[in-house]
mmCIF file of C-alpha atoms and ligand atoms in Angstrom:
data_model
loop_
_atom_site.group_PDB
_atom_site.id
_atom_site.type_symbol
_atom_site.label_atom_id
_atom_site.label_comp_id
_atom_site.label_asym_id
_atom_site.label_seq_id
_atom_site.Cartn_x
_atom_site.Cartn_y
_atom_site.Cartn_z
ATOM 1 C CA UNK A 1 9.480 18.602 3.860
ATOM 2 C CA UNK A 2 9.236 16.915 0.706
ATOM 3 C CA UNK A 3 10.114 19.431 -2.357
ATOM 4 C CA UNK A 4 8.232 19.459 -5.498
ATOM 5 C CA UNK A 5 9.619 16.853 -7.867
ATOM 6 C CA UNK A 6 11.638 15.127 -5.327
ATOM 7 C CA UNK A 7 13.754 12.177 -6.611
ATOM 8 C CA UNK A 8 14.691 9.378 -4.186
ATOM 9 C CA UNK A 9 17.251 7.087 -4.959
ATOM 10 C CA UNK A 10 16.325 3.230 -4.957
ATOM 11 C CA UNK A 11 18.590 0.342 -3.865
ATOM 12 C CA UNK A 12 20.742 -0.660 -6.819
ATOM 13 C CA UNK A 13 22.135 -4.221 -6.365
ATOM 14 C CA UNK A 14 23.193 -5.028 -9.956
ATOM 15 C CA UNK A 15 26.264 -7.265 -10.931
ATOM 16 C CA UNK A 16 27.963 -8.710 -13.853
ATOM 17 C CA UNK A 17 24.587 -10.617 -14.428
ATOM 18 C CA UNK A 18 22.466 -7.239 -14.972
ATOM 19 C CA UNK A 19 20.568 -4.776 -12.996
ATOM 20 C CA UNK A 20 18.534 -5.427 -9.808
ATOM 21 C CA UNK A 21 16.721 -2.503 -8.065
ATOM 22 C CA UNK A 22 14.798 -2.575 -4.845
ATOM 23 C CA UNK A 23 12.207 -0.279 -3.456
ATOM 24 C CA UNK A 24 11.185 -0.959 0.083
ATOM 25 C CA UNK A 25 8.219 0.826 1.839
ATOM 26 C CA UNK A 26 9.301 3.241 4.518
ATOM 27 C CA UNK A 27 12.821 2.925 3.599
ATOM 28 C CA UNK A 28 13.108 4.236 -0.106
ATOM 29 C CA UNK A 29 9.587 4.880 -0.638
ATOM 30 C CA UNK A 30 8.401 7.253 2.172
ATOM 31 C CA UNK A 31 5.161 5.538 2.922
ATOM 32 C CA UNK A 32 3.324 2.018 3.234
ATOM 33 C CA UNK A 33 2.792 0.657 -0.404
ATOM 34 C CA UNK A 34 -1.146 -0.486 -0.734
ATOM 35 C CA UNK A 35 -1.211 -0.606 -4.495
ATOM 36 C CA UNK A 36 1.097 -0.686 -7.442
ATOM 37 C CA UNK A 37 0.110 -0.115 -11.136
ATOM 38 C CA UNK A 38 2.022 0.624 -14.351
ATOM 39 C CA UNK A 39 1.777 2.425 -17.391
ATOM 40 C CA UNK A 40 2.932 1.005 -20.653
ATOM 41 C CA UNK A 41 2.500 1.056 -24.645
ATOM 42 C CA UNK A 42 1.741 4.750 -24.567
ATOM 43 C CA UNK A 43 1.659 5.895 -27.930
ATOM 44 C CA UNK A 44 3.587 8.729 -29.462
ATOM 45 C CA UNK A 45 2.384 12.213 -28.604
ATOM 46 C CA UNK A 46 -0.012 10.986 -25.889
ATOM 47 C CA UNK A 47 -0.177 13.001 -22.671
ATOM 48 C CA UNK A 48 -1.619 11.445 -19.495
ATOM 49 C CA UNK A 49 -2.559 12.587 -15.738
ATOM 50 C CA UNK A 50 -3.916 16.174 -15.761
ATOM 51 C CA UNK A 51 -5.270 15.972 -12.204
ATOM 52 C CA UNK A 52 -4.103 16.207 -8.440
ATOM 53 C CA UNK A 53 -4.805 13.878 -5.589
ATOM 54 C CA UNK A 54 -6.431 15.271 -2.463
ATOM 55 C CA UNK A 55 -4.659 12.538 0.039
ATOM 56 C CA UNK A 56 -2.953 9.979 -2.159
ATOM 57 C CA UNK A 57 0.827 9.587 -1.958
ATOM 58 C CA UNK A 58 2.587 8.140 -4.893
ATOM 59 C CA UNK A 59 6.032 7.282 -6.121
ATOM 60 C CA UNK A 60 6.830 6.528 -9.938
ATOM 61 C CA UNK A 61 9.732 4.896 -11.556
ATOM 62 C CA UNK A 62 10.345 4.348 -15.231
ATOM 63 C CA UNK A 63 11.377 0.463 -15.335
ATOM 64 C CA UNK A 64 12.258 0.832 -19.117
ATOM 65 C CA UNK A 65 12.275 3.875 -21.542
ATOM 66 C CA UNK A 66 11.536 7.657 -20.572
ATOM 67 C CA UNK A 67 9.106 10.291 -20.035
ATOM 68 C CA UNK A 68 8.872 13.647 -18.477
ATOM 69 C CA UNK A 69 6.641 14.313 -15.652
ATOM 70 C CA UNK A 70 5.308 17.834 -15.097
ATOM 71 C CA UNK A 71 4.243 18.811 -11.563
ATOM 72 C CA UNK A 72 2.553 21.911 -10.490
ATOM 73 C CA UNK A 73 1.620 22.930 -6.968
ATOM 74 C CA UNK A 74 -0.277 25.974 -7.902
ATOM 75 C CA UNK A 75 2.548 28.258 -7.271
ATOM 76 C CA UNK A 76 5.506 26.762 -9.002
ATOM 77 C CA UNK A 77 5.860 24.048 -11.728
ATOM 78 C CA UNK A 78 8.774 21.806 -12.323
ATOM 79 C CA UNK A 79 9.478 19.341 -15.099
ATOM 80 C CA UNK A 80 11.405 16.237 -14.480
ATOM 81 C CA UNK A 81 12.759 13.839 -17.126
ATOM 82 C CA UNK A 82 12.510 10.174 -16.009
ATOM 83 C CA UNK A 83 15.042 7.925 -17.543
ATOM 84 C CA UNK A 84 16.640 5.846 -14.962
ATOM 85 C CA UNK A 85 15.166 2.534 -13.251
ATOM 86 C CA UNK A 86 17.438 3.474 -10.319
ATOM 87 C CA UNK A 87 15.213 6.226 -9.195
ATOM 88 C CA UNK A 88 11.642 7.419 -8.223
ATOM 89 C CA UNK A 89 9.857 10.693 -8.137
ATOM 90 C CA UNK A 90 7.557 11.595 -5.193
ATOM 91 C CA UNK A 91 4.020 12.964 -6.257
ATOM 92 C CA UNK A 92 2.414 14.206 -3.178
ATOM 93 C CA UNK A 93 -1.215 15.308 -2.488
ATOM 94 C CA UNK A 94 -2.147 18.601 -3.793
ATOM 95 C CA UNK A 95 0.183 18.585 -6.900
ATOM 96 C CA UNK A 96 -1.272 18.725 -10.244
ATOM 97 C CA UNK A 97 0.626 16.528 -12.606
ATOM 98 C CA UNK A 98 0.925 15.164 -16.018
ATOM 99 C CA UNK A 99 3.136 12.921 -18.153
ATOM 100 C CA UNK A 100 4.259 13.443 -21.552
ATOM 101 C CA UNK A 101 7.050 12.584 -24.271
ATOM 102 C CA UNK A 102 6.648 8.839 -23.505
ATOM 103 C CA UNK A 103 9.161 6.600 -25.456
ATOM 104 C CA UNK A 104 7.239 3.660 -26.995
ATOM 105 C CA UNK A 105 9.061 1.297 -24.644
ATOM 106 C CA UNK A 106 8.360 3.346 -21.527
ATOM 107 C CA UNK A 107 6.993 1.407 -18.535
ATOM 108 C CA UNK A 108 6.049 3.984 -15.661
ATOM 109 C CA UNK A 109 5.527 1.941 -12.344
ATOM 110 C CA UNK A 110 3.696 3.939 -9.723
ATOM 111 C CA UNK A 111 3.685 3.033 -6.042
ATOM 112 C CA UNK A 112 0.522 4.509 -4.236
ATOM 113 C CA UNK A 113 -0.259 4.314 -0.451
ATOM 114 C CA UNK A 114 -4.112 3.875 -0.828
ATOM 115 C CA UNK A 115 -6.474 1.748 -3.109
ATOM 116 C CA UNK A 116 -7.947 3.296 -6.171
ATOM 117 C CA UNK A 117 -10.453 5.845 -5.290
ATOM 118 C CA UNK A 118 -11.877 8.217 -7.965
ATOM 119 C CA UNK A 119 -13.125 10.633 -5.293
ATOM 120 C CA UNK A 120 -9.659 11.457 -4.245
ATOM 121 C CA UNK A 121 -9.003 12.949 -7.823
ATOM 122 C CA UNK A 122 -9.019 16.521 -8.820
ATOM 123 C CA UNK A 123 -9.494 16.401 -12.590
ATOM 124 C CA UNK A 124 -10.558 20.041 -13.126
ATOM 125 C CA UNK A 125 -7.463 22.602 -13.078
ATOM 126 C CA UNK A 126 -9.570 25.608 -11.725
ATOM 127 C CA UNK A 127 -10.840 23.378 -9.124
ATOM 128 C CA UNK A 128 -7.316 22.397 -8.174
ATOM 129 C CA UNK A 129 -6.208 26.106 -8.307
ATOM 130 C CA UNK A 130 -9.198 26.938 -5.982
ATOM 131 C CA UNK A 131 -7.904 24.314 -3.631
ATOM 132 C CA UNK A 132 -4.742 25.581 -3.338
ATOM 133 C CA UNK A 133 -5.861 28.929 -2.070
ATOM 134 C CA UNK A 134 -7.705 27.409 0.932
HETATM 135 C C1 T46 B 201 -1.674 9.326 -11.381
HETATM 136 C C2 T46 B 201 -1.036 9.020 -12.611
HETATM 137 C C3 T46 B 201 0.537 9.083 -12.441
HETATM 138 C C4 T46 B 201 -8.499 2.345 -11.890
HETATM 139 O O1 T46 B 201 -9.770 1.758 -11.854
HETATM 140 N N1 T46 B 201 -7.636 1.844 -10.970
HETATM 141 C C5 T46 B 201 -6.496 2.420 -10.805
HETATM 142 O O2 T46 B 201 -5.545 1.850 -9.861
HETATM 143 C C6 T46 B 201 -5.970 3.429 -11.575
HETATM 144 C C7 T46 B 201 -4.556 3.942 -11.791
HETATM 145 C C8 T46 B 201 -6.981 3.832 -12.602
HETATM 146 N N2 T46 B 201 -8.067 3.145 -12.798
HETATM 147 C C9 T46 B 201 -8.866 3.690 -13.738
HETATM 148 C C10 T46 B 201 -9.234 5.302 -13.745
HETATM 149 C C11 T46 B 201 -9.691 5.355 -15.128
HETATM 150 O O3 T46 B 201 -11.082 5.225 -15.263
HETATM 151 O O4 T46 B 201 -8.256 3.575 -14.943
HETATM 152 C C12 T46 B 201 -8.715 4.548 -15.894
HETATM 153 C C13 T46 B 201 -7.443 5.348 -16.302
HETATM 154 O O5 T46 B 201 -6.892 6.037 -15.375
HETATM 155 P P1 T46 B 201 -6.256 7.585 -15.409
HETATM 156 O O6 T46 B 201 -7.040 8.050 -16.552
HETATM 157 O O7 T46 B 201 -6.612 8.196 -14.129
HETATM 158 O O8 T46 B 201 -4.722 7.285 -15.741
HETATM 159 P P2 T46 B 201 -3.691 8.538 -15.711
HETATM 160 O O9 T46 B 201 -2.602 7.922 -16.801
HETATM 161 O O10 T46 B 201 -4.206 9.871 -16.270
HETATM 162 O O11 T46 B 201 -3.229 8.583 -14.492
HETATM 163 C C14 T46 B 201 -2.856 7.507 -13.576
HETATM 164 C C15 T46 B 201 -3.420 7.593 -12.292
HETATM 165 O O12 T46 B 201 -4.730 7.384 -12.233
HETATM 166 C C16 T46 B 201 -3.183 8.690 -11.386
HETATM 167 O O13 T46 B 201 -3.467 8.266 -9.985
HETATM 168 O O14 T46 B 201 -1.299 10.003 -10.668
HETATM 169 O O15 T46 B 201 -1.088 7.720 -13.333
#
């Protein structure tokens, strides 16, 4: 059972030359990775996300910089500060989530277990809350 806002530790192989972090599917990331995208250059004060996924599983890591991720399963809300490239946060289906407090240098890398599908998004909060009561 994955808890809300669960963090997974990635493999850290840095040495005196600098950092090297590895994320392998089914090992550090608990699913097969079908898609990778990243969010960068987010301007000051911008908040993004504000949706839940019906089936998509994701894991997100900040490669540089920092941001906060807020996750809400309809019962509980947690805020997780992401500021380490050595960790990823799991974003499971049925979790309303959004991101804020991006530093200007933040690069948020996201692993997803499926291709982009807009029909997998719930972008209305009331619809999301209703879906949690079923
Ligand atoms: C999520 C959070 C963490 C695509 O066409 N393909 C893609 O793979 C993605 C991710 C987005 N898009 C389109 C959909 C929108 O028309 O790009 C546009 C911007 O996406 P959106 O407003 O959903 O971006 P965020 O930052 O609010 O959310 C994104 C992901 O979409 C979402 O799945 O969980 O990052």
